[in-house]
Structures are given as structure tokens and as C-alpha cells.
Amino acid sequence: MFSLKTLLHGLMTRKLTLAALLALGAPLAAHAQPAPTCDASVKEKVVKALEGSDKMSEAEQLKLQEAVYEKFKECGSADAQKVQANAPFFIAARECGAKVTQLGSLFFEEMPCCGYDPQRRTFACPVKIKNSSGFGGAPLPGSREHVLHCIAGPSGTFHPVGEDSVHLANSTLTPTWQFAVVANAVHNLPLVQPMKGQERRARSILSWELRPTNCEYQPIWGNAIDYTVRLDQ
């Protein structure tokens, strides 16, 4: 028969083993990738809803995009709450000298870094594509990754200076991929002149398929970052 001492020792050993297993499993659980609130099929619905809108007037396009935004905006707000503070995305942004100011869903695309060429008045932003679907049929209609760039004036208020996009579509290949959006500053040019080495606060906003309409825009799929540029000649 087992003595009381042997029984207690066995129970204690089991307890310690269980605790060790839980401790080992905790980091794995903490970094487990949750599923997106809205999967690729939902993004395909957005593509479908906006199909042919390029033939509309600008006012009609904006009205349609506002309606689509209202219908699907919770896809971004819900996913943003799932992103952990120690996620690689935030680390990448910090290493780039950027601060994340707006956060949407990052399950399909993200933009942790941007730069500015003052001589060419050109912004360049790498966009990491993290899924093979959710971007529209290939090669068309596909969809677009839009990036709006803003510069802060003397009062600290951001003003738009340029925007552009890159086209992409679903793929049978395995992600990830690095796309890039390159855009020239063409609006509010006094904010990027004269080029005498001054610092400027910049903000770049990535938004999949829905064009950012202002410098405070909250993307559903994508994010915004603030960073500092210098106007060297």
C-alpha cells in the first residue's frame, strides 16, 4: 500500500507538471492568430458592390463608398481589438520611426512604414499582403490598395498632399507579398516647401478598396501611421 507521504508527493508532482505545461502553452495561446471577423468572402462582396463605380461621377462614387463603409465598418473595428500590443506589426512600425494612429483589420494587408523623397516630392509605402484571397477575381476586377498622404501645417492640423493606389487580385500562390504604393505630393504644396531641411509631421493612411476621404479617415481594412520627414534640397 502507498504511504500518505508517497501519495502527497505524487499529487504534488502532477500539479507541478500541469503548471509547467500550462506555462509552456500560454505563449502559444497568446500569439495564436484569431480568425478575422469578416473573411475573404465578405471582402469579395465589397468588390462586387463597387464594381463599375469607376464609370460614375465623383459625387456618386463617394456616396456609394459611404454606403459600403457603413455596412462593413464593424469588420475593421472588431479586428482592431484583436491586435495585441506586442504584435510584429507594431514592432515594425516602431523600427520605422512611425506611430500607428488608426487601426483597422490587419488580417489581409498592413502598412507599417512609409518614406518621402523631398526632391521628387514622392511618397513610397510598402504594403504587406498577407492572404491570397479577398482581393477580387484575377486579373480583373481585382481591387486597389489606396494610400492617402498628409502633412501637418504650423497649427498641427494635417492636410492632404497626395494619394495613389496599387492594383492587385486574388492569387493561387502562397503569401506574403510586398506591394508598394508610390504617390506624388500635388496638393497644398506650400506644406512641402521650401526645401531647407525643415522637419514635417506626415501621416499616411492605407485603405483597401475604399478611398480615404480625409486625414482623419478610419480605414476598415488597413491602418494609418504618423512619422517625421525632412525637406532636404
PDB file of C-alpha atoms in Angstrom:
ATOM      1  CA  MET A   1       0.000   0.000   0.000  1.00  0.00           C
ATOM      2  CA  PHE A   2       1.086   3.598  -0.656  1.00  0.00           C
ATOM      3  CA  SER A   3       2.020   5.686   2.324  1.00  0.00           C
ATOM      4  CA  LEU A   4       0.457   9.106   2.857  1.00  0.00           C
ATOM      5  CA  LYS A   5       3.828  10.691   2.120  1.00  0.00           C
ATOM      6  CA  THR A   6       4.079   8.877  -1.243  1.00  0.00           C
ATOM      7  CA  LEU A   7       0.509   9.872  -2.193  1.00  0.00           C
ATOM      8  CA  LEU A   8       1.132  13.554  -1.394  1.00  0.00           C
ATOM      9  CA  HIS A   9       4.387  13.505  -3.331  1.00  0.00           C
ATOM     10  CA  GLY A  10       2.590  12.078  -6.365  1.00  0.00           C
ATOM     11  CA  LEU A  11      -0.138  14.705  -6.232  1.00  0.00           C
ATOM     12  CA  MET A  12       2.412  17.492  -5.918  1.00  0.00           C
ATOM     13  CA  THR A  13       4.388  16.160  -8.895  1.00  0.00           C
ATOM     14  CA  ARG A  14       1.239  16.060 -11.036  1.00  0.00           C
ATOM     15  CA  LYS A  15       0.365  19.627 -10.006  1.00  0.00           C
ATOM     16  CA  LEU A  16       3.809  20.908 -10.906  1.00  0.00           C
ATOM     17  CA  THR A  17       3.742  19.063 -14.248  1.00  0.00           C
ATOM     18  CA  LEU A  18       0.339  20.555 -15.108  1.00  0.00           C
ATOM     19  CA  ALA A  19       1.553  24.033 -14.157  1.00  0.00           C
ATOM     20  CA  ALA A  20       4.626  23.616 -16.361  1.00  0.00           C
ATOM     21  CA  LEU A  21       2.513  22.515 -19.315  1.00  0.00           C
ATOM     22  CA  LEU A  22       0.166  25.472 -18.873  1.00  0.00           C
ATOM     23  CA  ALA A  23       3.127  27.842 -18.681  1.00  0.00           C
ATOM     24  CA  LEU A  24       4.558  26.444 -21.897  1.00  0.00           C
ATOM     25  CA  GLY A  25       1.201  26.650 -23.612  1.00  0.00           C
ATOM     26  CA  ALA A  26       0.476  30.228 -22.533  1.00  0.00           C
ATOM     27  CA  PRO A  27       2.826  31.937 -25.005  1.00  0.00           C
ATOM     28  CA  LEU A  28       1.453  29.798 -27.818  1.00  0.00           C
ATOM     29  CA  ALA A  29      -2.106  30.773 -26.938  1.00  0.00           C
ATOM     30  CA  ALA A  30      -1.138  34.420 -26.558  1.00  0.00           C
ATOM     31  CA  HIS A  31       0.281  34.528 -30.093  1.00  0.00           C
ATOM     32  CA  ALA A  32      -2.381  32.380 -31.753  1.00  0.00           C
ATOM     33  CA  GLN A  33      -3.828  34.105 -34.810  1.00  0.00           C
ATOM     34  CA  PRO A  34      -7.585  34.584 -34.348  1.00  0.00           C
ATOM     35  CA  ALA A  35      -9.881  34.430 -37.348  1.00  0.00           C
ATOM     36  CA  PRO A  36     -10.951  37.712 -38.984  1.00  0.00           C
ATOM     37  CA  THR A  37     -14.399  38.996 -38.138  1.00  0.00           C
ATOM     38  CA  CYS A  38     -15.136  39.240 -41.855  1.00  0.00           C
ATOM     39  CA  ASP A  39     -13.459  36.626 -44.037  1.00  0.00           C
ATOM     40  CA  ALA A  40     -12.388  36.801 -47.671  1.00  0.00           C
ATOM     41  CA  SER A  41     -15.942  36.180 -48.888  1.00  0.00           C
ATOM     42  CA  VAL A  42     -17.052  39.440 -47.231  1.00  0.00           C
ATOM     43  CA  LYS A  43     -14.296  41.369 -48.990  1.00  0.00           C
ATOM     44  CA  GLU A  44     -15.441  39.835 -52.261  1.00  0.00           C
ATOM     45  CA  LYS A  45     -18.888  41.314 -51.556  1.00  0.00           C
ATOM     46  CA  VAL A  46     -17.264  44.742 -51.203  1.00  0.00           C
ATOM     47  CA  VAL A  47     -15.540  44.279 -54.564  1.00  0.00           C
ATOM     48  CA  LYS A  48     -18.863  43.288 -56.100  1.00  0.00           C
ATOM     49  CA  ALA A  49     -20.693  46.259 -54.560  1.00  0.00           C
ATOM     50  CA  LEU A  50     -18.150  48.706 -56.013  1.00  0.00           C
ATOM     51  CA  GLU A  51     -17.797  47.039 -59.395  1.00  0.00           C
ATOM     52  CA  GLY A  52     -18.350  49.534 -62.188  1.00  0.00           C
ATOM     53  CA  SER A  53     -18.234  52.553 -59.880  1.00  0.00           C
ATOM     54  CA  ASP A  54     -15.280  53.962 -61.842  1.00  0.00           C
ATOM     55  CA  LYS A  55     -17.804  54.943 -64.508  1.00  0.00           C
ATOM     56  CA  MET A  56     -19.802  57.056 -62.018  1.00  0.00           C
ATOM     57  CA  SER A  57     -19.265  60.714 -61.242  1.00  0.00           C
ATOM     58  CA  GLU A  58     -17.021  61.502 -58.302  1.00  0.00           C
ATOM     59  CA  ALA A  59     -20.035  62.507 -56.191  1.00  0.00           C
ATOM     60  CA  GLU A  60     -21.794  59.227 -56.989  1.00  0.00           C
ATOM     61  CA  GLN A  61     -18.655  57.247 -56.175  1.00  0.00           C
ATOM     62  CA  LEU A  62     -18.328  58.939 -52.795  1.00  0.00           C
ATOM     63  CA  LYS A  63     -21.974  58.291 -51.980  1.00  0.00           C
ATOM     64  CA  LEU A  64     -21.643  54.610 -52.868  1.00  0.00           C
ATOM     65  CA  GLN A  65     -18.422  54.219 -50.895  1.00  0.00           C
ATOM     66  CA  GLU A  66     -20.029  55.842 -47.854  1.00  0.00           C
ATOM     67  CA  ALA A  67     -22.877  53.323 -48.014  1.00  0.00           C
ATOM     68  CA  VAL A  68     -20.454  50.401 -48.331  1.00  0.00           C
ATOM     69  CA  TYR A  69     -18.363  51.801 -45.472  1.00  0.00           C
ATOM     70  CA  GLU A  70     -21.367  51.983 -43.133  1.00  0.00           C
ATOM     71  CA  LYS A  71     -22.382  48.430 -43.988  1.00  0.00           C
ATOM     72  CA  PHE A  72     -18.984  46.862 -43.323  1.00  0.00           C
ATOM     73  CA  LYS A  73     -17.224  49.187 -40.848  1.00  0.00           C
ATOM     74  CA  GLU A  74     -17.539  46.728 -37.947  1.00  0.00           C
ATOM     75  CA  CYS A  75     -15.250  44.345 -39.848  1.00  0.00           C
ATOM     76  CA  GLY A  76     -12.403  46.744 -39.080  1.00  0.00           C
ATOM     77  CA  SER A  77     -13.288  47.886 -35.572  1.00  0.00           C
ATOM     78  CA  ALA A  78     -13.784  44.317 -34.341  1.00  0.00           C
ATOM     79  CA  ASP A  79     -10.491  43.084 -35.818  1.00  0.00           C
ATOM     80  CA  ALA A  80      -8.564  46.074 -34.447  1.00  0.00           C
ATOM     81  CA  GLN A  81      -9.422  44.944 -30.927  1.00  0.00           C
ATOM     82  CA  LYS A  82      -7.801  41.560 -31.606  1.00  0.00           C
ATOM     83  CA  VAL A  83      -4.359  43.017 -32.422  1.00  0.00           C
ATOM     84  CA  GLN A  84      -2.017  42.596 -29.458  1.00  0.00           C
ATOM     85  CA  ALA A  85       0.311  45.360 -28.312  1.00  0.00           C
ATOM     86  CA  ASN A  86       3.366  43.175 -28.961  1.00  0.00           C
ATOM     87  CA  ALA A  87       2.293  42.170 -32.478  1.00  0.00           C
ATOM     88  CA  PRO A  88       5.081  42.195 -35.103  1.00  0.00           C
ATOM     89  CA  PHE A  89       3.207  44.974 -36.933  1.00  0.00           C
ATOM     90  CA  PHE A  90       3.683  47.431 -34.058  1.00  0.00           C
ATOM     91  CA  ILE A  91       7.329  46.423 -33.698  1.00  0.00           C
ATOM     92  CA  ALA A  92       7.900  47.029 -37.430  1.00  0.00           C
ATOM     93  CA  ALA A  93       6.236  50.459 -37.198  1.00  0.00           C
ATOM     94  CA  ARG A  94       8.390  51.479 -34.222  1.00  0.00           C
ATOM     95  CA  GLU A  95      11.556  50.364 -36.001  1.00  0.00           C
ATOM     96  CA  CYS A  96      10.498  52.557 -38.921  1.00  0.00           C
ATOM     97  CA  GLY A  97      10.100  55.543 -36.595  1.00  0.00           C
ATOM     98  CA  ALA A  98       6.339  55.539 -37.093  1.00  0.00           C
ATOM     99  CA  LYS A  99       3.399  55.675 -34.705  1.00  0.00           C
ATOM    100  CA  VAL A 100       0.191  53.790 -35.505  1.00  0.00           C
ATOM    101  CA  THR A 101      -2.660  56.301 -35.269  1.00  0.00           C
ATOM    102  CA  GLN A 102      -5.574  54.461 -36.903  1.00  0.00           C
ATOM    103  CA  LEU A 103      -6.067  50.726 -36.858  1.00  0.00           C
ATOM    104  CA  GLY A 104      -8.445  48.626 -38.912  1.00  0.00           C
ATOM    105  CA  SER A 105      -8.303  44.963 -39.809  1.00  0.00           C
ATOM    106  CA  LEU A 106      -4.751  43.743 -40.484  1.00  0.00           C
ATOM    107  CA  PHE A 107      -5.638  40.177 -41.481  1.00  0.00           C
ATOM    108  CA  PHE A 108      -5.290  40.864 -45.212  1.00  0.00           C
ATOM    109  CA  GLU A 109      -2.927  43.836 -45.546  1.00  0.00           C
ATOM    110  CA  GLU A 110      -0.835  46.178 -43.418  1.00  0.00           C
ATOM    111  CA  MET A 111       1.448  49.201 -43.860  1.00  0.00           C
ATOM    112  CA  PRO A 112       3.959  49.735 -41.016  1.00  0.00           C
ATOM    113  CA  CYS A 113       6.308  52.107 -42.852  1.00  0.00           C
ATOM    114  CA  CYS A 114       6.461  54.985 -45.346  1.00  0.00           C
ATOM    115  CA  GLY A 115       9.101  57.394 -46.622  1.00  0.00           C
ATOM    116  CA  TYR A 116       9.249  60.683 -48.503  1.00  0.00           C
ATOM    117  CA  ASP A 117      11.623  61.895 -51.228  1.00  0.00           C
ATOM    118  CA  PRO A 118      11.574  65.715 -50.965  1.00  0.00           C
ATOM    119  CA  GLN A 119      13.464  66.282 -54.226  1.00  0.00           C
ATOM    120  CA  ARG A 120      10.890  64.342 -56.235  1.00  0.00           C
ATOM    121  CA  ARG A 121       8.000  65.194 -53.891  1.00  0.00           C
ATOM    122  CA  THR A 122       7.267  61.459 -53.796  1.00  0.00           C
ATOM    123  CA  PHE A 123       5.960  59.183 -51.052  1.00  0.00           C
ATOM    124  CA  ALA A 124       6.663  55.434 -51.128  1.00  0.00           C
ATOM    125  CA  CYS A 125       4.943  52.923 -48.858  1.00  0.00           C
ATOM    126  CA  PRO A 126       5.421  49.126 -48.829  1.00  0.00           C
ATOM    127  CA  VAL A 127       2.144  47.260 -48.305  1.00  0.00           C
ATOM    128  CA  LYS A 128       2.365  43.727 -46.964  1.00  0.00           C
ATOM    129  CA  ILE A 129      -0.267  41.412 -48.471  1.00  0.00           C
ATOM    130  CA  LYS A 130      -0.965  38.540 -46.084  1.00  0.00           C
ATOM    131  CA  ASN A 131      -3.668  36.475 -47.825  1.00  0.00           C
ATOM    132  CA  SER A 132      -4.167  35.013 -51.284  1.00  0.00           C
ATOM    133  CA  SER A 133      -7.897  35.786 -51.490  1.00  0.00           C
ATOM    134  CA  GLY A 134     -10.211  38.627 -50.610  1.00  0.00           C
ATOM    135  CA  PHE A 135      -8.929  40.938 -53.351  1.00  0.00           C
ATOM    136  CA  GLY A 136     -11.270  40.240 -56.268  1.00  0.00           C
ATOM    137  CA  GLY A 137     -11.029  37.939 -59.256  1.00  0.00           C
ATOM    138  CA  ALA A 138      -7.776  37.783 -61.228  1.00  0.00           C
ATOM    139  CA  PRO A 139      -6.711  39.525 -63.291  1.00  0.00           C
ATOM    140  CA  LEU A 140      -9.862  41.656 -63.167  1.00  0.00           C
ATOM    141  CA  PRO A 141     -11.729  43.188 -61.493  1.00  0.00           C
ATOM    142  CA  GLY A 142      -9.291  42.766 -58.613  1.00  0.00           C
ATOM    143  CA  SER A 143      -9.191  45.675 -56.176  1.00  0.00           C
ATOM    144  CA  ARG A 144      -6.958  48.504 -55.019  1.00  0.00           C
ATOM    145  CA  GLU A 145      -4.825  49.388 -52.026  1.00  0.00           C
ATOM    146  CA  HIS A 146      -5.267  53.153 -51.577  1.00  0.00           C
ATOM    147  CA  VAL A 147      -2.845  55.352 -49.636  1.00  0.00           C
ATOM    148  CA  LEU A 148      -3.556  58.995 -48.745  1.00  0.00           C
ATOM    149  CA  HIS A 149      -0.648  61.181 -47.589  1.00  0.00           C
ATOM    150  CA  CYS A 150      -1.000  64.229 -45.336  1.00  0.00           C
ATOM    151  CA  ILE A 151       1.380  66.845 -43.948  1.00  0.00           C
ATOM    152  CA  ALA A 152       0.774  68.880 -40.791  1.00  0.00           C
ATOM    153  CA  GLY A 153       0.775  72.657 -41.051  1.00  0.00           C
ATOM    154  CA  PRO A 154       2.042  75.150 -38.434  1.00  0.00           C
ATOM    155  CA  SER A 155      -1.137  74.688 -36.366  1.00  0.00           C
ATOM    156  CA  GLY A 156      -0.587  70.921 -36.233  1.00  0.00           C
ATOM    157  CA  THR A 157      -3.564  70.136 -38.458  1.00  0.00           C
ATOM    158  CA  PHE A 158      -2.968  67.567 -41.195  1.00  0.00           C
ATOM    159  CA  HIS A 159      -3.801  68.433 -44.796  1.00  0.00           C
ATOM    160  CA  PRO A 160      -3.845  66.052 -47.791  1.00  0.00           C
ATOM    161  CA  VAL A 161      -0.931  66.455 -50.190  1.00  0.00           C
ATOM    162  CA  GLY A 162      -1.142  63.339 -52.381  1.00  0.00           C
ATOM    163  CA  GLU A 163      -2.698  59.926 -52.923  1.00  0.00           C
ATOM    164  CA  ASP A 164      -2.424  56.925 -55.200  1.00  0.00           C
ATOM    165  CA  SER A 165      -3.104  53.186 -55.254  1.00  0.00           C
ATOM    166  CA  VAL A 166      -1.826  49.835 -56.466  1.00  0.00           C
ATOM    167  CA  HIS A 167      -3.975  47.190 -58.161  1.00  0.00           C
ATOM    168  CA  LEU A 168      -3.934  43.552 -57.068  1.00  0.00           C
ATOM    169  CA  ALA A 169      -6.137  40.468 -57.291  1.00  0.00           C
ATOM    170  CA  ASN A 170      -6.596  37.003 -55.820  1.00  0.00           C
ATOM    171  CA  SER A 171      -3.727  34.576 -56.350  1.00  0.00           C
ATOM    172  CA  THR A 172      -3.092  30.834 -56.302  1.00  0.00           C
ATOM    173  CA  LEU A 173       0.381  31.471 -54.872  1.00  0.00           C
ATOM    174  CA  THR A 174       1.248  31.495 -51.192  1.00  0.00           C
ATOM    175  CA  PRO A 175       1.619  34.878 -49.416  1.00  0.00           C
ATOM    176  CA  THR A 176       3.133  37.028 -48.064  1.00  0.00           C
ATOM    177  CA  TRP A 177       3.989  39.650 -50.718  1.00  0.00           C
ATOM    178  CA  GLN A 178       5.324  43.193 -50.595  1.00  0.00           C
ATOM    179  CA  PHE A 179       3.423  45.553 -52.868  1.00  0.00           C
ATOM    180  CA  ALA A 180       4.111  49.299 -52.876  1.00  0.00           C
ATOM    181  CA  VAL A 181       2.120  52.484 -53.367  1.00  0.00           C
ATOM    182  CA  VAL A 182       4.044  55.432 -54.809  1.00  0.00           C
ATOM    183  CA  ALA A 183       2.403  58.872 -54.841  1.00  0.00           C
ATOM    184  CA  ASN A 184       3.474  62.421 -55.591  1.00  0.00           C
ATOM    185  CA  ALA A 185       2.640  65.446 -53.465  1.00  0.00           C
ATOM    186  CA  VAL A 186       0.402  67.570 -55.705  1.00  0.00           C
ATOM    187  CA  HIS A 187      -1.887  69.384 -53.234  1.00  0.00           C
ATOM    188  CA  ASN A 188      -1.131  72.014 -50.584  1.00  0.00           C
ATOM    189  CA  LEU A 189       2.425  72.283 -51.892  1.00  0.00           C
ATOM    190  CA  PRO A 190       3.464  75.106 -49.505  1.00  0.00           C
ATOM    191  CA  LEU A 191       3.467  72.401 -46.794  1.00  0.00           C
ATOM    192  CA  VAL A 192       6.377  70.644 -48.509  1.00  0.00           C
ATOM    193  CA  GLN A 193       8.261  73.816 -49.450  1.00  0.00           C
ATOM    194  CA  PRO A 194      10.735  75.433 -49.244  1.00  0.00           C
ATOM    195  CA  MET A 195      13.244  72.607 -49.045  1.00  0.00           C
ATOM    196  CA  LYS A 196      15.665  73.930 -46.415  1.00  0.00           C
ATOM    197  CA  GLY A 197      15.993  70.912 -44.157  1.00  0.00           C
ATOM    198  CA  GLN A 198      12.863  71.568 -42.083  1.00  0.00           C
ATOM    199  CA  GLU A 199      11.063  68.713 -40.355  1.00  0.00           C
ATOM    200  CA  ARG A 200       7.422  67.975 -41.135  1.00  0.00           C
ATOM    201  CA  ARG A 201       4.944  65.633 -39.499  1.00  0.00           C
ATOM    202  CA  ALA A 202       3.484  63.257 -42.043  1.00  0.00           C
ATOM    203  CA  ARG A 203       0.550  60.848 -41.939  1.00  0.00           C
ATOM    204  CA  SER A 204      -0.139  58.066 -44.435  1.00  0.00           C
ATOM    205  CA  ILE A 205      -3.403  56.111 -44.482  1.00  0.00           C
ATOM    206  CA  LEU A 206      -3.759  52.686 -46.104  1.00  0.00           C
ATOM    207  CA  SER A 207      -7.306  51.675 -47.016  1.00  0.00           C
ATOM    208  CA  TRP A 208      -8.207  48.661 -49.110  1.00  0.00           C
ATOM    209  CA  GLU A 209     -10.725  49.375 -51.914  1.00  0.00           C
ATOM    210  CA  LEU A 210     -12.352  52.375 -50.167  1.00  0.00           C
ATOM    211  CA  ARG A 211     -10.511  55.644 -50.852  1.00  0.00           C
ATOM    212  CA  PRO A 212      -9.578  57.644 -47.722  1.00  0.00           C
ATOM    213  CA  THR A 213     -11.526  60.899 -47.857  1.00  0.00           C
ATOM    214  CA  ASN A 214      -9.643  62.967 -45.258  1.00  0.00           C
ATOM    215  CA  CYS A 215      -6.606  62.943 -42.965  1.00  0.00           C
ATOM    216  CA  GLU A 216      -8.618  61.543 -40.031  1.00  0.00           C
ATOM    217  CA  TYR A 217     -10.035  58.662 -42.052  1.00  0.00           C
ATOM    218  CA  GLN A 218     -10.517  55.385 -40.183  1.00  0.00           C
ATOM    219  CA  PRO A 219      -9.886  52.503 -42.609  1.00  0.00           C
ATOM    220  CA  ILE A 220     -11.854  49.278 -42.356  1.00  0.00           C
ATOM    221  CA  TRP A 221      -9.040  47.207 -43.861  1.00  0.00           C
ATOM    222  CA  GLY A 222      -5.680  48.881 -43.324  1.00  0.00           C
ATOM    223  CA  ASN A 223      -4.099  51.393 -40.950  1.00  0.00           C
ATOM    224  CA  ALA A 224      -2.632  54.869 -40.594  1.00  0.00           C
ATOM    225  CA  ILE A 225       0.845  55.857 -39.386  1.00  0.00           C
ATOM    226  CA  ASP A 226       2.409  59.157 -38.327  1.00  0.00           C
ATOM    227  CA  TYR A 227       6.106  59.785 -38.915  1.00  0.00           C
ATOM    228  CA  THR A 228       8.592  62.602 -39.487  1.00  0.00           C
ATOM    229  CA  VAL A 229      10.036  63.680 -42.833  1.00  0.00           C
ATOM    230  CA  ARG A 230      12.739  66.242 -43.636  1.00  0.00           C
ATOM    231  CA  LEU A 231      12.633  68.687 -46.554  1.00  0.00           C
ATOM    232  CA  ASP A 232      16.222  68.423 -47.751  1.00  0.00           C
ATOM    233  CA  GLN A 233      17.060  70.089 -51.061  1.00  0.00           C
TER     234      GLN A 233
END
